[in-house]
């Protein structure tokens, strides 16, 4: 909770200052409601959600003075209503052994770091974990995953740079089965600029994995960098088309002023938000809690 509020300080200070400036000794009328809507839009909450929240705040208290603190409370309550339905933990169902998790996301969105953090959590639960270095395009990606595998005691399956990513995924699942592993996490390339190629690659990964286990992958999780703001919306659309995303992880919520984007995402897509990243460290992956987030975002 402390990490979350600290991390969201910049988002919160925008909203909090905006609301305080607006409602200090001013009545709640058409002008202030419109101004409140602007403050919410600037905080990346999305146009529709901002309009609805402003309207709800306006109702009942119209033409009366209202304390900024009360407005913040009302806004937080409305944000929580948007977020509550999507706050869902990532459950590594034990019926699937191994549970196959396909991680997707653009380069730099925090995919590899999130895989490392997840491996750490799973290893702490004494789960056997295999990591597949499916981003064969960048040698550095494999190197980075190797470091996480060593740090967490997960097994790593990789091939030389330029190798077929689906081949890596196939081998990794075979090894995970042979080793009786609990979870296989497949890293993938994030070259969204070459969408057709990426789509073909992800489709092939899914196809070869299904040859060994028709129920796999059991989850397709998209990592989104909070600092990209509204751009996250088009990333979700793109990856939904190429990979059939089942859930989201939002990274880099620490130190960004754009944390409100999570509210816009929840309202627009309704995809489960599993986890949030609030730092680069191994312990900086947190479960997503709607109420905590709503309160932290408003300040
Ligand atoms: P990938 O290209 O998607 O695999 O992204 P990486 O996992 O390599 O992450 C890109 C950069 O973002 C690295 O420097 C990470 O340390 C950093 N990063 C990842 N998650 C977070 C986070 O939650 N907070 C912060 N501040 N940095 C993060």
PDB file of C-alpha atoms and ligand atoms in Angstrom:
ATOM      1  CA  UNK A   1       0.000   0.000   0.000  1.00  0.00           C
ATOM      2  CA  UNK A   2       2.829   2.343   0.914  1.00  0.00           C
ATOM      3  CA  UNK A   3       4.712   1.514  -2.280  1.00  0.00           C
ATOM      4  CA  UNK A   4       1.549   2.070  -4.245  1.00  0.00           C
ATOM      5  CA  UNK A   5       0.775   5.481  -2.780  1.00  0.00           C
ATOM      6  CA  UNK A   6       4.405   6.505  -3.115  1.00  0.00           C
ATOM      7  CA  UNK A   7       4.499   5.275  -6.685  1.00  0.00           C
ATOM      8  CA  UNK A   8       1.314   7.054  -7.653  1.00  0.00           C
ATOM      9  CA  UNK A   9       2.297  10.352  -6.043  1.00  0.00           C
ATOM     10  CA  UNK A  10       2.614  12.139  -9.352  1.00  0.00           C
ATOM     11  CA  UNK A  11      -0.706  10.937 -10.727  1.00  0.00           C
ATOM     12  CA  UNK A  12      -2.343  11.712  -7.398  1.00  0.00           C
ATOM     13  CA  UNK A  13      -0.876  15.178  -7.088  1.00  0.00           C
ATOM     14  CA  UNK A  14      -2.323  16.153 -10.469  1.00  0.00           C
ATOM     15  CA  UNK A  15      -5.784  15.023  -9.493  1.00  0.00           C
ATOM     16  CA  UNK A  16      -5.612  16.144  -5.926  1.00  0.00           C
ATOM     17  CA  UNK A  17      -4.294  19.628  -6.702  1.00  0.00           C
ATOM     18  CA  UNK A  18      -6.714  19.958  -9.586  1.00  0.00           C
ATOM     19  CA  UNK A  19      -9.676  19.128  -7.355  1.00  0.00           C
ATOM     20  CA  UNK A  20      -8.486  21.314  -4.487  1.00  0.00           C
ATOM     21  CA  UNK A  21      -7.970  24.298  -6.792  1.00  0.00           C
ATOM     22  CA  UNK A  22     -11.396  23.791  -8.268  1.00  0.00           C
ATOM     23  CA  UNK A  23     -13.496  23.395  -5.181  1.00  0.00           C
ATOM     24  CA  UNK A  24     -11.874  25.710  -2.704  1.00  0.00           C
ATOM     25  CA  UNK A  25     -14.671  28.111  -1.829  1.00  0.00           C
ATOM     26  CA  UNK A  26     -16.559  27.445  -5.007  1.00  0.00           C
ATOM     27  CA  UNK A  27     -19.983  26.088  -5.574  1.00  0.00           C
ATOM     28  CA  UNK A  28     -20.737  22.922  -7.404  1.00  0.00           C
ATOM     29  CA  UNK A  29     -22.368  24.224 -10.561  1.00  0.00           C
ATOM     30  CA  UNK A  30     -22.240  23.640 -14.303  1.00  0.00           C
ATOM     31  CA  UNK A  31     -18.878  25.423 -14.614  1.00  0.00           C
ATOM     32  CA  UNK A  32     -17.101  23.578 -11.809  1.00  0.00           C
ATOM     33  CA  UNK A  33     -18.505  20.263 -13.004  1.00  0.00           C
ATOM     34  CA  UNK A  34     -17.159  20.942 -16.468  1.00  0.00           C
ATOM     35  CA  UNK A  35     -13.805  21.948 -14.991  1.00  0.00           C
ATOM     36  CA  UNK A  36     -13.758  18.779 -12.923  1.00  0.00           C
ATOM     37  CA  UNK A  37     -14.354  16.784 -16.088  1.00  0.00           C
ATOM     38  CA  UNK A  38     -11.304  18.478 -17.638  1.00  0.00           C
ATOM     39  CA  UNK A  39      -9.147  17.660 -14.621  1.00  0.00           C
ATOM     40  CA  UNK A  40     -10.173  14.001 -14.878  1.00  0.00           C
ATOM     41  CA  UNK A  41      -9.541  13.860 -18.626  1.00  0.00           C
ATOM     42  CA  UNK A  42      -6.095  15.392 -18.137  1.00  0.00           C
ATOM     43  CA  UNK A  43      -5.393  12.658 -15.599  1.00  0.00           C
ATOM     44  CA  UNK A  44      -5.905  10.097 -18.425  1.00  0.00           C
ATOM     45  CA  UNK A  45      -9.146   8.646 -17.064  1.00  0.00           C
ATOM     46  CA  UNK A  46     -10.763   8.759 -20.492  1.00  0.00           C
ATOM     47  CA  UNK A  47     -13.437  11.069 -21.849  1.00  0.00           C
ATOM     48  CA  UNK A  48     -16.490   8.921 -21.135  1.00  0.00           C
ATOM     49  CA  UNK A  49     -15.454   7.887 -17.647  1.00  0.00           C
ATOM     50  CA  UNK A  50     -14.527  11.477 -16.787  1.00  0.00           C
ATOM     51  CA  UNK A  51     -17.903  12.739 -17.953  1.00  0.00           C
ATOM     52  CA  UNK A  52     -19.732  10.109 -15.957  1.00  0.00           C
ATOM     53  CA  UNK A  53     -17.764  10.727 -12.781  1.00  0.00           C
ATOM     54  CA  UNK A  54     -18.249  14.502 -13.071  1.00  0.00           C
ATOM     55  CA  UNK A  55     -21.958  13.957 -13.526  1.00  0.00           C
ATOM     56  CA  UNK A  56     -22.234  11.695 -10.491  1.00  0.00           C
ATOM     57  CA  UNK A  57     -20.303  14.195  -8.365  1.00  0.00           C
ATOM     58  CA  UNK A  58     -22.613  16.946  -9.545  1.00  0.00           C
ATOM     59  CA  UNK A  59     -25.795  15.094  -8.659  1.00  0.00           C
ATOM     60  CA  UNK A  60     -27.304  15.749  -5.292  1.00  0.00           C
ATOM     61  CA  UNK A  61     -24.895  18.501  -4.335  1.00  0.00           C
ATOM     62  CA  UNK A  62     -25.757  20.819  -7.169  1.00  0.00           C
ATOM     63  CA  UNK A  63     -25.557  24.527  -6.320  1.00  0.00           C
ATOM     64  CA  UNK A  64     -24.083  23.806  -2.886  1.00  0.00           C
ATOM     65  CA  UNK A  65     -20.582  24.348  -1.600  1.00  0.00           C
ATOM     66  CA  UNK A  66     -18.565  21.183  -1.366  1.00  0.00           C
ATOM     67  CA  UNK A  67     -15.205  20.492   0.266  1.00  0.00           C
ATOM     68  CA  UNK A  68     -12.382  19.270  -1.996  1.00  0.00           C
ATOM     69  CA  UNK A  69     -11.962  16.330   0.359  1.00  0.00           C
ATOM     70  CA  UNK A  70     -15.533  15.262  -0.266  1.00  0.00           C
ATOM     71  CA  UNK A  71     -15.072  15.537  -4.038  1.00  0.00           C
ATOM     72  CA  UNK A  72     -11.943  13.405  -3.809  1.00  0.00           C
ATOM     73  CA  UNK A  73     -13.916  10.794  -1.890  1.00  0.00           C
ATOM     74  CA  UNK A  74     -16.694  10.777  -4.476  1.00  0.00           C
ATOM     75  CA  UNK A  75     -14.218  10.526  -7.367  1.00  0.00           C
ATOM     76  CA  UNK A  76     -12.342   7.680  -5.674  1.00  0.00           C
ATOM     77  CA  UNK A  77     -15.596   5.798  -5.098  1.00  0.00           C
ATOM     78  CA  UNK A  78     -16.538   6.111  -8.770  1.00  0.00           C
ATOM     79  CA  UNK A  79     -13.069   5.019  -9.909  1.00  0.00           C
ATOM     80  CA  UNK A  80     -13.309   2.017  -7.634  1.00  0.00           C
ATOM     81  CA  UNK A  81     -16.599   1.028  -9.279  1.00  0.00           C
ATOM     82  CA  UNK A  82     -14.859   0.991 -12.666  1.00  0.00           C
ATOM     83  CA  UNK A  83     -11.864  -0.967 -11.395  1.00  0.00           C
ATOM     84  CA  UNK A  84     -13.503  -3.514  -9.105  1.00  0.00           C
ATOM     85  CA  UNK A  85     -14.828  -5.791 -11.877  1.00  0.00           C
ATOM     86  CA  UNK A  86     -11.405  -6.089 -13.537  1.00  0.00           C
ATOM     87  CA  UNK A  87      -9.265  -6.660 -10.447  1.00  0.00           C
ATOM     88  CA  UNK A  88      -8.529 -10.358 -10.783  1.00  0.00           C
ATOM     89  CA  UNK A  89      -5.454 -12.199  -9.591  1.00  0.00           C
ATOM     90  CA  UNK A  90      -3.452 -14.289 -12.028  1.00  0.00           C
ATOM     91  CA  UNK A  91      -4.302 -17.811 -10.965  1.00  0.00           C
ATOM     92  CA  UNK A  92      -1.942 -20.559 -12.020  1.00  0.00           C
ATOM     93  CA  UNK A  93      -4.591 -23.258 -12.143  1.00  0.00           C
ATOM     94  CA  UNK A  94      -3.152 -26.566 -11.058  1.00  0.00           C
ATOM     95  CA  UNK A  95      -5.331 -28.594 -13.440  1.00  0.00           C
ATOM     96  CA  UNK A  96      -2.863 -27.525 -16.100  1.00  0.00           C
ATOM     97  CA  UNK A  97       0.578 -28.976 -15.583  1.00  0.00           C
ATOM     98  CA  UNK A  98       2.504 -27.157 -16.658  1.00  0.00           C
ATOM     99  CA  UNK A  99       0.388 -24.023 -16.671  1.00  0.00           C
ATOM    100  CA  UNK A 100       1.476 -22.252 -19.852  1.00  0.00           C
ATOM    101  CA  UNK A 101       1.659 -18.467 -19.626  1.00  0.00           C
ATOM    102  CA  UNK A 102       2.357 -16.549 -22.823  1.00  0.00           C
ATOM    103  CA  UNK A 103       3.675 -13.064 -22.143  1.00  0.00           C
ATOM    104  CA  UNK A 104       3.211 -10.419 -24.817  1.00  0.00           C
ATOM    105  CA  UNK A 105       3.878  -6.693 -25.017  1.00  0.00           C
ATOM    106  CA  UNK A 106       5.917  -4.131 -26.914  1.00  0.00           C
ATOM    107  CA  UNK A 107       9.653  -3.936 -26.331  1.00  0.00           C
ATOM    108  CA  UNK A 108      10.460  -1.936 -23.254  1.00  0.00           C
ATOM    109  CA  UNK A 109       7.035  -2.418 -21.672  1.00  0.00           C
ATOM    110  CA  UNK A 110       8.549  -4.444 -18.845  1.00  0.00           C
ATOM    111  CA  UNK A 111       7.730  -7.921 -20.131  1.00  0.00           C
ATOM    112  CA  UNK A 112      10.994  -9.608 -19.185  1.00  0.00           C
ATOM    113  CA  UNK A 113      11.156  -7.896 -15.805  1.00  0.00           C
ATOM    114  CA  UNK A 114       7.584  -8.990 -15.067  1.00  0.00           C
ATOM    115  CA  UNK A 115       8.454 -12.573 -16.024  1.00  0.00           C
ATOM    116  CA  UNK A 116      11.397 -12.430 -13.620  1.00  0.00           C
ATOM    117  CA  UNK A 117       9.237 -11.076 -10.819  1.00  0.00           C
ATOM    118  CA  UNK A 118       6.559 -13.716 -11.460  1.00  0.00           C
ATOM    119  CA  UNK A 119       9.180 -16.459 -11.461  1.00  0.00           C
ATOM    120  CA  UNK A 120      10.369 -15.153  -8.116  1.00  0.00           C
ATOM    121  CA  UNK A 121       6.861 -15.259  -6.625  1.00  0.00           C
ATOM    122  CA  UNK A 122       6.261 -18.769  -7.963  1.00  0.00           C
ATOM    123  CA  UNK A 123       9.616 -20.040  -6.747  1.00  0.00           C
ATOM    124  CA  UNK A 124       8.835 -18.680  -3.283  1.00  0.00           C
ATOM    125  CA  UNK A 125       5.757 -20.930  -3.417  1.00  0.00           C
ATOM    126  CA  UNK A 126       8.114 -23.810  -4.225  1.00  0.00           C
ATOM    127  CA  UNK A 127       6.727 -24.128  -7.743  1.00  0.00           C
ATOM    128  CA  UNK A 128       8.899 -25.546 -10.480  1.00  0.00           C
ATOM    129  CA  UNK A 129       9.244 -22.933 -13.220  1.00  0.00           C
ATOM    130  CA  UNK A 130      10.588 -23.044 -16.779  1.00  0.00           C
ATOM    131  CA  UNK A 131      11.235 -19.846 -18.740  1.00  0.00           C
ATOM    132  CA  UNK A 132      11.269 -19.892 -22.546  1.00  0.00           C
ATOM    133  CA  UNK A 133      13.382 -17.216 -24.245  1.00  0.00           C
ATOM    134  CA  UNK A 134      10.946 -16.642 -27.101  1.00  0.00           C
ATOM    135  CA  UNK A 135      12.295 -13.206 -28.007  1.00  0.00           C
ATOM    136  CA  UNK A 136      14.956 -14.657 -30.261  1.00  0.00           C
ATOM    137  CA  UNK A 137      15.200 -11.400 -32.156  1.00  0.00           C
ATOM    138  CA  UNK A 138      17.164  -9.568 -29.493  1.00  0.00           C
ATOM    139  CA  UNK A 139      20.163 -11.316 -27.966  1.00  0.00           C
ATOM    140  CA  UNK A 140      19.900  -8.986 -24.975  1.00  0.00           C
ATOM    141  CA  UNK A 141      16.408 -10.283 -24.202  1.00  0.00           C
ATOM    142  CA  UNK A 142      17.706 -13.841 -23.834  1.00  0.00           C
ATOM    143  CA  UNK A 143      20.588 -12.617 -21.698  1.00  0.00           C
ATOM    144  CA  UNK A 144      18.219 -10.714 -19.440  1.00  0.00           C
ATOM    145  CA  UNK A 145      15.949 -13.716 -19.035  1.00  0.00           C
ATOM    146  CA  UNK A 146      18.961 -15.867 -18.214  1.00  0.00           C
ATOM    147  CA  UNK A 147      19.876 -13.518 -15.370  1.00  0.00           C
ATOM    148  CA  UNK A 148      16.325 -13.792 -13.983  1.00  0.00           C
ATOM    149  CA  UNK A 149      16.385 -17.594 -14.325  1.00  0.00           C
ATOM    150  CA  UNK A 150      19.626 -17.751 -12.338  1.00  0.00           C
ATOM    151  CA  UNK A 151      18.360 -15.343  -9.721  1.00  0.00           C
ATOM    152  CA  UNK A 152      15.122 -17.199  -9.140  1.00  0.00           C
ATOM    153  CA  UNK A 153      16.202 -20.780  -9.701  1.00  0.00           C
ATOM    154  CA  UNK A 154      13.959 -21.256 -12.718  1.00  0.00           C
ATOM    155  CA  UNK A 155      15.073 -23.370 -15.684  1.00  0.00           C
ATOM    156  CA  UNK A 156      15.743 -21.566 -18.947  1.00  0.00           C
ATOM    157  CA  UNK A 157      15.229 -22.846 -22.471  1.00  0.00           C
ATOM    158  CA  UNK A 158      16.881 -20.726 -25.165  1.00  0.00           C
ATOM    159  CA  UNK A 159      18.431 -20.952 -28.581  1.00  0.00           C
ATOM    160  CA  UNK A 160      20.893 -18.883 -30.587  1.00  0.00           C
ATOM    161  CA  UNK A 161      19.776 -15.386 -31.671  1.00  0.00           C
ATOM    162  CA  UNK A 162      17.626 -15.479 -34.800  1.00  0.00           C
ATOM    163  CA  UNK A 163      16.314 -18.983 -34.102  1.00  0.00           C
ATOM    164  CA  UNK A 164      12.639 -19.798 -34.584  1.00  0.00           C
ATOM    165  CA  UNK A 165      10.684 -18.558 -31.548  1.00  0.00           C
ATOM    166  CA  UNK A 166       8.073 -21.280 -31.898  1.00  0.00           C
ATOM    167  CA  UNK A 167      10.858 -23.857 -31.782  1.00  0.00           C
ATOM    168  CA  UNK A 168      11.991 -22.453 -28.457  1.00  0.00           C
ATOM    169  CA  UNK A 169       8.424 -22.584 -27.130  1.00  0.00           C
ATOM    170  CA  UNK A 170       7.999 -26.176 -28.330  1.00  0.00           C
ATOM    171  CA  UNK A 171      11.261 -27.314 -26.715  1.00  0.00           C
ATOM    172  CA  UNK A 172      10.449 -25.448 -23.533  1.00  0.00           C
ATOM    173  CA  UNK A 173       7.065 -27.123 -23.166  1.00  0.00           C
ATOM    174  CA  UNK A 174       8.613 -30.520 -23.849  1.00  0.00           C
ATOM    175  CA  UNK A 175      11.223 -29.861 -21.174  1.00  0.00           C
ATOM    176  CA  UNK A 176       8.644 -28.512 -18.729  1.00  0.00           C
ATOM    177  CA  UNK A 177       6.598 -31.697 -19.189  1.00  0.00           C
ATOM    178  CA  UNK A 178       9.643 -33.929 -18.837  1.00  0.00           C
ATOM    179  CA  UNK A 179      10.688 -32.098 -15.672  1.00  0.00           C
ATOM    180  CA  UNK A 180       7.136 -32.153 -14.293  1.00  0.00           C
ATOM    181  CA  UNK A 181       7.254 -28.366 -13.990  1.00  0.00           C
ATOM    182  CA  UNK A 182       4.290 -26.420 -12.605  1.00  0.00           C
ATOM    183  CA  UNK A 183       4.548 -23.331 -14.777  1.00  0.00           C
ATOM    184  CA  UNK A 184       6.033 -22.472 -18.158  1.00  0.00           C
ATOM    185  CA  UNK A 185       6.377 -18.770 -18.951  1.00  0.00           C
ATOM    186  CA  UNK A 186       7.068 -17.916 -22.584  1.00  0.00           C
ATOM    187  CA  UNK A 187       8.723 -14.578 -23.353  1.00  0.00           C
ATOM    188  CA  UNK A 188       7.981 -13.197 -26.825  1.00  0.00           C
ATOM    189  CA  UNK A 189       9.238 -10.503 -29.165  1.00  0.00           C
ATOM    190  CA  UNK A 190       7.485  -7.154 -29.002  1.00  0.00           C
ATOM    191  CA  UNK A 191       7.989  -5.731 -32.461  1.00  0.00           C
ATOM    192  CA  UNK A 192       4.629  -4.139 -32.943  1.00  0.00           C
ATOM    193  CA  UNK A 193       6.064  -2.014 -35.742  1.00  0.00           C
ATOM    194  CA  UNK A 194       6.126  -5.187 -37.829  1.00  0.00           C
ATOM    195  CA  UNK A 195       2.676  -6.397 -37.003  1.00  0.00           C
ATOM    196  CA  UNK A 196       2.205  -9.071 -39.667  1.00  0.00           C
ATOM    197  CA  UNK A 197       5.460 -10.761 -38.704  1.00  0.00           C
ATOM    198  CA  UNK A 198       4.692 -10.581 -35.023  1.00  0.00           C
ATOM    199  CA  UNK A 199       1.232 -11.994 -35.572  1.00  0.00           C
ATOM    200  CA  UNK A 200       2.618 -14.895 -37.595  1.00  0.00           C
ATOM    201  CA  UNK A 201       5.208 -15.567 -34.900  1.00  0.00           C
ATOM    202  CA  UNK A 202       2.716 -15.519 -32.016  1.00  0.00           C
ATOM    203  CA  UNK A 203       0.247 -17.666 -33.960  1.00  0.00           C
ATOM    204  CA  UNK A 204       2.971 -20.195 -34.641  1.00  0.00           C
ATOM    205  CA  UNK A 205       3.960 -20.285 -30.970  1.00  0.00           C
ATOM    206  CA  UNK A 206       0.348 -20.981 -30.003  1.00  0.00           C
ATOM    207  CA  UNK A 207       0.038 -23.642 -32.704  1.00  0.00           C
ATOM    208  CA  UNK A 208       3.119 -25.612 -31.675  1.00  0.00           C
ATOM    209  CA  UNK A 209       2.293 -25.352 -27.989  1.00  0.00           C
ATOM    210  CA  UNK A 210      -1.213 -26.728 -28.696  1.00  0.00           C
ATOM    211  CA  UNK A 211       0.306 -29.748 -30.413  1.00  0.00           C
ATOM    212  CA  UNK A 212       1.559 -30.861 -27.020  1.00  0.00           C
ATOM    213  CA  UNK A 213      -1.313 -29.495 -24.954  1.00  0.00           C
ATOM    214  CA  UNK A 214      -4.562 -28.535 -26.711  1.00  0.00           C
ATOM    215  CA  UNK A 215      -5.619 -26.422 -23.701  1.00  0.00           C
ATOM    216  CA  UNK A 216      -2.498 -24.224 -23.816  1.00  0.00           C
ATOM    217  CA  UNK A 217      -1.693 -21.390 -23.522  1.00  0.00           C
ATOM    218  CA  UNK A 218      -3.720 -21.094 -20.333  1.00  0.00           C
ATOM    219  CA  UNK A 219      -3.167 -17.356 -20.098  1.00  0.00           C
ATOM    220  CA  UNK A 220      -1.995 -14.665 -22.515  1.00  0.00           C
ATOM    221  CA  UNK A 221      -0.882 -11.688 -20.473  1.00  0.00           C
ATOM    222  CA  UNK A 222      -0.080  -8.294 -21.959  1.00  0.00           C
ATOM    223  CA  UNK A 223       2.355  -5.959 -20.240  1.00  0.00           C
ATOM    224  CA  UNK A 224       1.626  -2.254 -20.618  1.00  0.00           C
ATOM    225  CA  UNK A 225       3.917   0.598 -19.636  1.00  0.00           C
ATOM    226  CA  UNK A 226       1.850   3.183 -17.735  1.00  0.00           C
ATOM    227  CA  UNK A 227       4.102   6.026 -18.868  1.00  0.00           C
ATOM    228  CA  UNK A 228       2.843   5.743 -22.465  1.00  0.00           C
ATOM    229  CA  UNK A 229      -0.562   7.036 -21.336  1.00  0.00           C
ATOM    230  CA  UNK A 230      -3.284   6.947 -23.981  1.00  0.00           C
ATOM    231  CA  UNK A 231      -1.038   4.902 -26.283  1.00  0.00           C
ATOM    232  CA  UNK A 232      -1.767   1.906 -24.054  1.00  0.00           C
ATOM    233  CA  UNK A 233      -5.277   1.763 -25.514  1.00  0.00           C
ATOM    234  CA  UNK A 234      -4.037   1.101 -29.043  1.00  0.00           C
ATOM    235  CA  UNK A 235      -1.521  -1.450 -27.747  1.00  0.00           C
ATOM    236  CA  UNK A 236      -4.343  -3.435 -26.172  1.00  0.00           C
ATOM    237  CA  UNK A 237      -6.321  -3.319 -29.405  1.00  0.00           C
ATOM    238  CA  UNK A 238      -3.314  -4.446 -31.437  1.00  0.00           C
ATOM    239  CA  UNK A 239      -2.373  -7.338 -29.166  1.00  0.00           C
ATOM    240  CA  UNK A 240      -5.966  -8.458 -28.774  1.00  0.00           C
ATOM    241  CA  UNK A 241      -6.016  -8.881 -32.522  1.00  0.00           C
ATOM    242  CA  UNK A 242      -2.717 -10.733 -32.759  1.00  0.00           C
ATOM    243  CA  UNK A 243      -2.775 -12.815 -29.593  1.00  0.00           C
ATOM    244  CA  UNK A 244      -6.164 -12.925 -27.848  1.00  0.00           C
ATOM    245  CA  UNK A 245      -5.137 -11.296 -24.582  1.00  0.00           C
ATOM    246  CA  UNK A 246      -6.674 -12.778 -21.414  1.00  0.00           C
ATOM    247  CA  UNK A 247      -5.312 -10.274 -18.908  1.00  0.00           C
ATOM    248  CA  UNK A 248      -3.106  -7.263 -18.263  1.00  0.00           C
ATOM    249  CA  UNK A 249      -0.148  -6.244 -16.151  1.00  0.00           C
ATOM    250  CA  UNK A 250       0.532  -2.533 -15.914  1.00  0.00           C
ATOM    251  CA  UNK A 251       4.161  -1.658 -15.233  1.00  0.00           C
ATOM    252  CA  UNK A 252       6.046   1.499 -14.265  1.00  0.00           C
ATOM    253  CA  UNK A 253       3.250   2.957 -12.186  1.00  0.00           C
ATOM    254  CA  UNK A 254       5.968   4.315  -9.930  1.00  0.00           C
ATOM    255  CA  UNK A 255       6.874   7.846 -10.773  1.00  0.00           C
ATOM    256  CA  UNK A 256       4.469   8.402 -13.669  1.00  0.00           C
ATOM    257  CA  UNK A 257       1.761  11.052 -13.768  1.00  0.00           C
ATOM    258  CA  UNK A 258      -0.285   8.862 -16.084  1.00  0.00           C
ATOM    259  CA  UNK A 259      -1.532   6.128 -13.755  1.00  0.00           C
ATOM    260  CA  UNK A 260      -5.121   7.163 -14.521  1.00  0.00           C
ATOM    261  CA  UNK A 261      -4.827   5.332 -17.828  1.00  0.00           C
ATOM    262  CA  UNK A 262      -5.607   2.118 -15.973  1.00  0.00           C
ATOM    263  CA  UNK A 263      -9.122   3.470 -15.339  1.00  0.00           C
ATOM    264  CA  UNK A 264      -9.618   4.258 -19.034  1.00  0.00           C
ATOM    265  CA  UNK A 265      -8.399   0.753 -19.941  1.00  0.00           C
ATOM    266  CA  UNK A 266     -10.740  -0.897 -17.470  1.00  0.00           C
ATOM    267  CA  UNK A 267     -13.720   1.090 -18.758  1.00  0.00           C
ATOM    268  CA  UNK A 268     -12.925   0.441 -22.405  1.00  0.00           C
ATOM    269  CA  UNK A 269     -11.876  -3.217 -22.476  1.00  0.00           C
ATOM    270  CA  UNK A 270     -12.970  -4.793 -19.212  1.00  0.00           C
ATOM    271  CA  UNK A 271      -9.958  -7.112 -19.392  1.00  0.00           C
ATOM    272  CA  UNK A 272      -8.745  -8.535 -16.080  1.00  0.00           C
ATOM    273  CA  UNK A 273      -5.932  -6.515 -14.518  1.00  0.00           C
ATOM    274  CA  UNK A 274      -3.810  -9.034 -12.657  1.00  0.00           C
ATOM    275  CA  UNK A 275      -0.810  -7.193 -11.355  1.00  0.00           C
ATOM    276  CA  UNK A 276       0.910  -3.836 -11.277  1.00  0.00           C
ATOM    277  CA  UNK A 277       4.600  -2.986 -11.389  1.00  0.00           C
ATOM    278  CA  UNK A 278       5.735  -0.286  -9.004  1.00  0.00           C
ATOM    279  CA  UNK A 279       9.496  -0.520  -9.460  1.00  0.00           C
ATOM    280  CA  UNK A 280      12.348  -2.437 -11.039  1.00  0.00           C
ATOM    281  CA  UNK A 281      13.056  -4.677  -8.062  1.00  0.00           C
ATOM    282  CA  UNK A 282      12.164  -8.309  -7.638  1.00  0.00           C
ATOM    283  CA  UNK A 283       9.474  -7.487  -5.035  1.00  0.00           C
ATOM    284  CA  UNK A 284       7.922  -4.648  -6.996  1.00  0.00           C
ATOM    285  CA  UNK A 285       5.099  -6.623  -8.551  1.00  0.00           C
ATOM    286  CA  UNK A 286       1.861  -6.218  -6.635  1.00  0.00           C
ATOM    287  CA  UNK A 287      -1.606  -7.693  -6.876  1.00  0.00           C
ATOM    288  CA  UNK A 288      -4.038  -5.185  -8.280  1.00  0.00           C
ATOM    289  CA  UNK A 289      -6.543  -3.999  -5.682  1.00  0.00           C
ATOM    290  CA  UNK A 290      -9.317  -1.707  -6.935  1.00  0.00           C
ATOM    291  CA  UNK A 291      -9.956   0.234  -3.729  1.00  0.00           C
ATOM    292  CA  UNK A 292      -6.283   0.798  -2.908  1.00  0.00           C
ATOM    293  CA  UNK A 293      -5.570   1.925  -6.435  1.00  0.00           C
ATOM    294  CA  UNK A 294      -8.602   4.240  -6.566  1.00  0.00           C
ATOM    295  CA  UNK A 295      -7.615   5.892  -3.307  1.00  0.00           C
ATOM    296  CA  UNK A 296      -3.948   6.184  -4.280  1.00  0.00           C
ATOM    297  CA  UNK A 297      -4.772   7.711  -7.638  1.00  0.00           C
ATOM    298  CA  UNK A 298      -6.917  10.470  -6.178  1.00  0.00           C
ATOM    299  CA  UNK A 299      -4.496  11.300  -3.367  1.00  0.00           C
TER     300      UNK A 299
HETATM  301  P1  LIG B   1      10.736  -5.722 -22.212  1.00  0.00           P
HETATM  302  O1  LIG B   1      11.502  -5.173 -23.368  1.00  0.00           O
HETATM  303  O2  LIG B   1       9.268  -5.564 -22.398  1.00  0.00           O
HETATM  304  O3  LIG B   1      11.102  -7.103 -21.841  1.00  0.00           O
HETATM  305  O4  LIG B   1      11.047  -4.757 -20.984  1.00  0.00           O
HETATM  306  P2  LIG B   1      12.071  -4.947 -19.772  1.00  0.00           P
HETATM  307  O5  LIG B   1      11.540  -5.963 -18.824  1.00  0.00           O
HETATM  308  O6  LIG B   1      13.426  -5.120 -20.297  1.00  0.00           O
HETATM  309  O7  LIG B   1      11.908  -3.525 -19.069  1.00  0.00           O
HETATM  310  C1  LIG B   1      12.324  -2.321 -19.671  1.00  0.00           C
HETATM  311  C2  LIG B   1      12.832  -1.395 -18.584  1.00  0.00           C
HETATM  312  O8  LIG B   1      11.783  -1.022 -17.714  1.00  0.00           O
HETATM  313  C3  LIG B   1      13.904  -2.009 -17.717  1.00  0.00           C
HETATM  314  O9  LIG B   1      14.880  -1.036 -17.445  1.00  0.00           O
HETATM  315  C4  LIG B   1      13.154  -2.379 -16.441  1.00  0.00           C
HETATM  316  O10 LIG B   1      13.981  -2.395 -15.319  1.00  0.00           O
HETATM  317  C5  LIG B   1      12.115  -1.292 -16.359  1.00  0.00           C
HETATM  318  N1  LIG B   1      10.909  -1.671 -15.626  1.00  0.00           N
HETATM  319  C6  LIG B   1      10.135  -2.774 -15.771  1.00  0.00           C
HETATM  320  N2  LIG B   1       9.085  -2.762 -14.931  1.00  0.00           N
HETATM  321  C7  LIG B   1       9.185  -1.613 -14.209  1.00  0.00           C
HETATM  322  C8  LIG B   1       8.389  -0.997 -13.165  1.00  0.00           C
HETATM  323  O11 LIG B   1       7.347  -1.493 -12.715  1.00  0.00           O
HETATM  324  N3  LIG B   1       8.843   0.207 -12.708  1.00  0.00           N
HETATM  325  C9  LIG B   1       9.967   0.808 -13.189  1.00  0.00           C
HETATM  326  N4  LIG B   1      10.319   1.985 -12.684  1.00  0.00           N
HETATM  327  N5  LIG B   1      10.718   0.261 -14.153  1.00  0.00           N
HETATM  328  C10 LIG B   1      10.345  -0.928 -14.650  1.00  0.00           C
END
